[in-house]
Amino acid sequence: MPYPKKLLNDNETVALDLHPHWWYFAKAAVALVAAVAFGIFIFFAGPDGSVGTFLGWLAIALILGSAAWLISRYVQWSTTNFVITSDRVIYRSGVVAKSGIEIPLERVNTVFSRQSVIERLLGAGDLVIESAGEMGQQRFTDIRNPSRVQNLVHSQREANNARMFGGAAAAQGSDVATQLEKLEGLRERGAISPEEFEEQKRKLLG
């Protein structure tokens, strides 16, 4: 399911909305295939008697357990979103209880990706974002095409900084009231300090 639009700020737009890469299912899928293979082996070549009955029930339990694991992973996958907007990077997950991370783009310092050999072949990998704040560094796993996502974060950050911190010339060509409201929201969330707020407010007001 896509990231809810009702959770976006005013004038905020979504540039990218991703669920984890299908590699997210790999362990659960392998477990299910192995359980089914074990069940087939027991059915055709297993021993008779009580030992065979025990192994048969064991195979059924393994198949049901691994199938439940795969279904659980799918539900988690469908409710996990990695989102890049015009204002921030958002990671949101959870079926009933929701948890999330929000990183304002103006606080992003460094973005880099990591891929193993297998992940590179599959087009998956990790994305690490270093930001100015209490969290410092955040790692996001099973990202599709992490290099492309990395470039998008950079481009959105540059566009956001140009809108917010472009100086008096940029402020004159924009809605000053909207920019002040956005700065106040960042201050209230703790994304910028009161000193940074006052500095940017002076810039907006010329």
Short mmCIF file of C-alpha atoms in Angstrom, two decimals:
data_model
loop_
_atom_site.label_atom_id
_atom_site.label_comp_id
_atom_site.label_asym_id
_atom_site.label_seq_id
_atom_site.Cartn_x
_atom_site.Cartn_y
_atom_site.Cartn_z
CA MET A 1 0.00 0.00 0.00
CA PRO A 2 1.31 3.50 -0.80
CA TYR A 3 2.34 6.07 1.79
CA PRO A 4 -0.82 7.89 3.00
CA LYS A 5 -1.15 11.34 1.42
CA LYS A 6 -2.87 12.62 4.56
CA LEU A 7 0.46 12.37 6.37
CA LEU A 8 2.16 14.80 3.99
CA ASN A 9 2.72 18.43 4.89
CA ASP A 10 1.15 21.29 2.97
CA ASN A 11 2.70 21.64 -0.51
CA GLU A 12 4.80 18.51 0.09
CA THR A 13 5.09 16.11 -2.86
CA VAL A 14 6.25 12.49 -3.07
CA ALA A 15 9.26 11.85 -5.32
CA LEU A 16 9.65 8.14 -4.53
CA ASP A 17 7.63 5.56 -2.59
CA LEU A 18 9.21 2.10 -2.30
CA HIS A 19 8.44 -1.19 -0.61
CA PRO A 20 11.47 -3.36 0.21
CA HIS A 21 13.13 -5.36 -2.58
CA TRP A 22 11.76 -8.87 -3.17
CA TRP A 23 15.02 -10.13 -1.63
CA TYR A 24 13.18 -9.34 1.63
CA PHE A 25 11.32 -12.67 1.14
CA ALA A 26 14.40 -14.79 0.42
CA LYS A 27 14.88 -16.55 3.78
CA ALA A 28 11.18 -17.31 4.28
CA ALA A 29 10.82 -18.55 0.69
CA VAL A 30 13.87 -20.83 0.99
CA ALA A 31 12.51 -22.21 4.26
CA LEU A 32 9.16 -23.03 2.62
CA VAL A 33 10.79 -24.72 -0.38
CA ALA A 34 13.01 -26.78 1.94
CA ALA A 35 10.02 -27.80 4.08
CA VAL A 36 8.02 -28.87 1.01
CA ALA A 37 11.00 -30.83 -0.33
CA PHE A 38 11.39 -32.56 3.03
CA GLY A 39 7.68 -33.40 3.05
CA ILE A 40 7.84 -34.90 -0.44
CA PHE A 41 10.86 -36.98 0.54
CA ILE A 42 9.13 -38.31 3.66
CA PHE A 43 5.97 -39.10 1.67
CA PHE A 44 7.76 -41.14 -0.98
CA ALA A 45 10.82 -42.52 0.78
CA GLY A 46 10.20 -42.13 4.50
CA PRO A 47 10.24 -45.06 6.92
CA ASP A 48 7.07 -46.87 7.95
CA GLY A 49 5.62 -47.15 11.43
CA SER A 50 5.74 -44.70 14.28
CA VAL A 51 8.95 -43.06 13.05
CA GLY A 52 7.35 -42.40 9.67
CA THR A 53 4.26 -40.95 11.34
CA PHE A 54 6.39 -38.66 13.47
CA LEU A 55 8.40 -37.45 10.46
CA GLY A 56 5.19 -36.93 8.49
CA TRP A 57 3.72 -34.69 11.19
CA LEU A 58 7.06 -32.92 11.49
CA ALA A 59 7.05 -32.20 7.75
CA ILE A 60 3.50 -30.82 7.95
CA ALA A 61 4.46 -28.62 10.90
CA LEU A 62 7.50 -27.31 9.04
CA ILE A 63 5.45 -26.54 5.93
CA LEU A 64 2.76 -24.71 7.91
CA GLY A 65 5.32 -22.81 9.96
CA SER A 66 7.37 -21.68 6.97
CA ALA A 67 4.18 -20.74 5.07
CA ALA A 68 3.05 -18.63 8.03
CA TRP A 69 6.49 -17.00 8.11
CA LEU A 70 6.26 -16.16 4.40
CA ILE A 71 2.77 -14.69 4.82
CA SER A 72 3.98 -12.65 7.79
CA ARG A 73 6.87 -11.29 5.73
CA TYR A 74 4.47 -10.30 2.97
CA VAL A 75 2.25 -8.40 5.39
CA GLN A 76 5.31 -6.61 6.78
CA TRP A 77 6.53 -5.88 3.24
CA SER A 78 3.20 -4.38 2.18
CA THR A 79 3.15 -2.03 5.20
CA THR A 80 6.78 -0.88 4.94
CA ASN A 81 7.48 2.27 2.94
CA PHE A 82 10.71 4.08 2.16
CA VAL A 83 9.63 7.51 0.92
CA ILE A 84 11.47 10.52 -0.44
CA THR A 85 9.44 13.73 -0.58
CA SER A 86 10.25 17.31 -1.42
CA ASP A 87 10.86 17.93 2.31
CA ARG A 88 12.13 14.76 3.98
CA VAL A 89 13.13 11.10 3.90
CA ILE A 90 10.56 8.87 5.61
CA TYR A 91 10.73 5.23 6.70
CA ARG A 92 7.45 3.82 8.02
CA SER A 93 6.62 0.22 8.97
CA GLY A 94 4.19 -1.77 11.07
CA VAL A 95 0.87 -3.57 10.64
CA VAL A 96 -1.03 -2.42 13.73
CA ALA A 97 1.56 -0.51 15.75
CA LYS A 98 3.41 1.86 13.45
CA SER A 99 7.02 2.97 13.78
CA GLY A 100 8.86 5.42 11.61
CA ILE A 101 11.85 7.64 11.00
CA GLU A 102 11.77 11.10 9.45
CA ILE A 103 14.88 12.94 8.31
CA PRO A 104 14.41 16.51 7.03
CA LEU A 105 16.35 16.93 3.78
CA GLU A 106 18.11 20.05 5.06
CA ARG A 107 19.62 17.91 7.86
CA VAL A 108 21.04 15.28 5.48
CA ASN A 109 24.85 15.41 5.35
CA THR A 110 25.98 12.27 3.56
CA VAL A 111 24.22 9.46 1.68
CA PHE A 112 25.98 6.28 0.58
CA SER A 113 24.93 2.81 -0.55
CA ARG A 114 26.26 -0.67 0.17
CA GLN A 115 25.77 -3.80 -1.92
CA SER A 116 27.12 -7.30 -1.67
CA VAL A 117 27.94 -9.17 -4.87
CA ILE A 118 24.60 -11.00 -4.82
CA GLU A 119 22.67 -7.81 -4.00
CA ARG A 120 24.37 -6.01 -6.87
CA LEU A 121 23.25 -8.73 -9.28
CA LEU A 122 19.71 -8.54 -7.92
CA GLY A 123 19.49 -4.74 -7.82
CA ALA A 124 19.14 -4.52 -4.04
CA GLY A 125 21.24 -3.08 -1.25
CA ASP A 126 21.45 -0.87 1.83
CA LEU A 127 21.27 2.90 2.04
CA VAL A 128 23.00 4.78 4.86
CA ILE A 129 22.06 8.39 5.62
CA GLU A 130 24.16 10.53 7.94
CA SER A 131 22.29 13.53 9.30
CA ALA A 132 22.85 16.40 11.68
CA GLY A 133 20.81 15.38 14.69
CA GLU A 134 20.52 12.98 17.60
CA MET A 135 20.15 9.89 15.39
CA GLY A 136 23.37 10.60 13.49
CA GLN A 137 23.35 7.68 11.08
CA GLN A 138 20.46 5.58 9.81
CA ARG A 139 20.72 2.39 7.78
CA PHE A 140 17.88 1.22 5.54
CA THR A 141 18.03 -2.35 4.22
CA ASP A 142 16.61 -4.10 1.13
CA ILE A 143 16.38 -0.89 -0.92
CA ARG A 144 15.71 -1.29 -4.64
CA ASN A 145 18.43 0.22 -6.84
CA PRO A 146 20.17 1.98 -3.94
CA SER A 147 22.49 4.00 -6.21
CA ARG A 148 19.53 5.55 -8.01
CA VAL A 149 17.81 6.26 -4.69
CA GLN A 150 21.03 7.81 -3.39
CA ASN A 151 21.13 10.19 -6.36
CA LEU A 152 17.47 11.09 -5.86
CA VAL A 153 18.05 11.99 -2.19
CA HIS A 154 20.89 14.29 -3.27
CA SER A 155 18.81 16.00 -5.95
CA GLN A 156 15.82 16.47 -3.64
CA ARG A 157 18.08 17.84 -0.91
CA GLU A 158 19.59 20.37 -3.30
CA ALA A 159 16.16 21.46 -4.50
CA ASN A 160 14.91 21.76 -0.92
CA ASN A 161 17.94 23.78 0.15
CA ALA A 162 17.51 26.07 -2.85
CA ARG A 163 13.91 26.74 -1.79
CA MET A 164 14.69 27.27 1.88
CA PHE A 165 18.15 28.77 1.97
CA GLY A 166 18.49 30.45 -1.41
CA GLY A 167 18.95 33.90 0.14
CA ALA A 168 16.98 37.07 -0.33
CA ALA A 169 16.61 36.70 -4.10
CA ALA A 170 14.98 33.30 -3.73
CA ALA A 171 12.83 34.53 -0.87
CA GLN A 172 11.48 37.40 -2.93
CA GLY A 173 10.32 34.94 -5.58
CA SER A 174 8.54 32.68 -3.10
CA ASP A 175 5.77 32.90 -0.56
CA VAL A 176 7.52 34.23 2.54
CA ALA A 177 4.63 33.31 4.83
CA THR A 178 4.75 29.68 3.63
CA GLN A 179 8.50 29.51 4.16
CA LEU A 180 8.18 30.93 7.67
CA GLU A 181 5.48 28.41 8.50
CA LYS A 182 7.70 25.60 7.28
CA LEU A 183 10.62 26.87 9.36
CA GLU A 184 8.39 27.06 12.45
CA GLY A 185 7.34 23.46 11.91
CA LEU A 186 10.98 22.36 11.68
CA ARG A 187 11.76 24.25 14.88
CA GLU A 188 8.82 22.66 16.73
CA ARG A 189 9.93 19.16 15.63
CA GLY A 190 13.47 19.89 16.75
CA ALA A 191 14.89 19.55 13.25
CA ILE A 192 16.52 22.99 13.54
CA SER A 193 17.61 24.92 16.60
CA PRO A 194 16.04 28.25 17.68
CA GLU A 195 19.25 29.99 16.56
CA GLU A 196 19.02 28.42 13.09
CA PHE A 197 15.36 29.42 12.93
CA GLU A 198 16.14 33.04 13.73
CA GLU A 199 18.97 33.10 11.20
CA GLN A 200 16.82 31.73 8.37
CA LYS A 201 13.93 34.00 9.40
CA ARG A 202 16.21 37.04 9.03
CA LYS A 203 17.23 35.82 5.57
CA LEU A 204 13.61 35.40 4.48
CA LEU A 205 12.67 38.84 5.72
CA GLY A 206 15.61 40.39 3.94
#
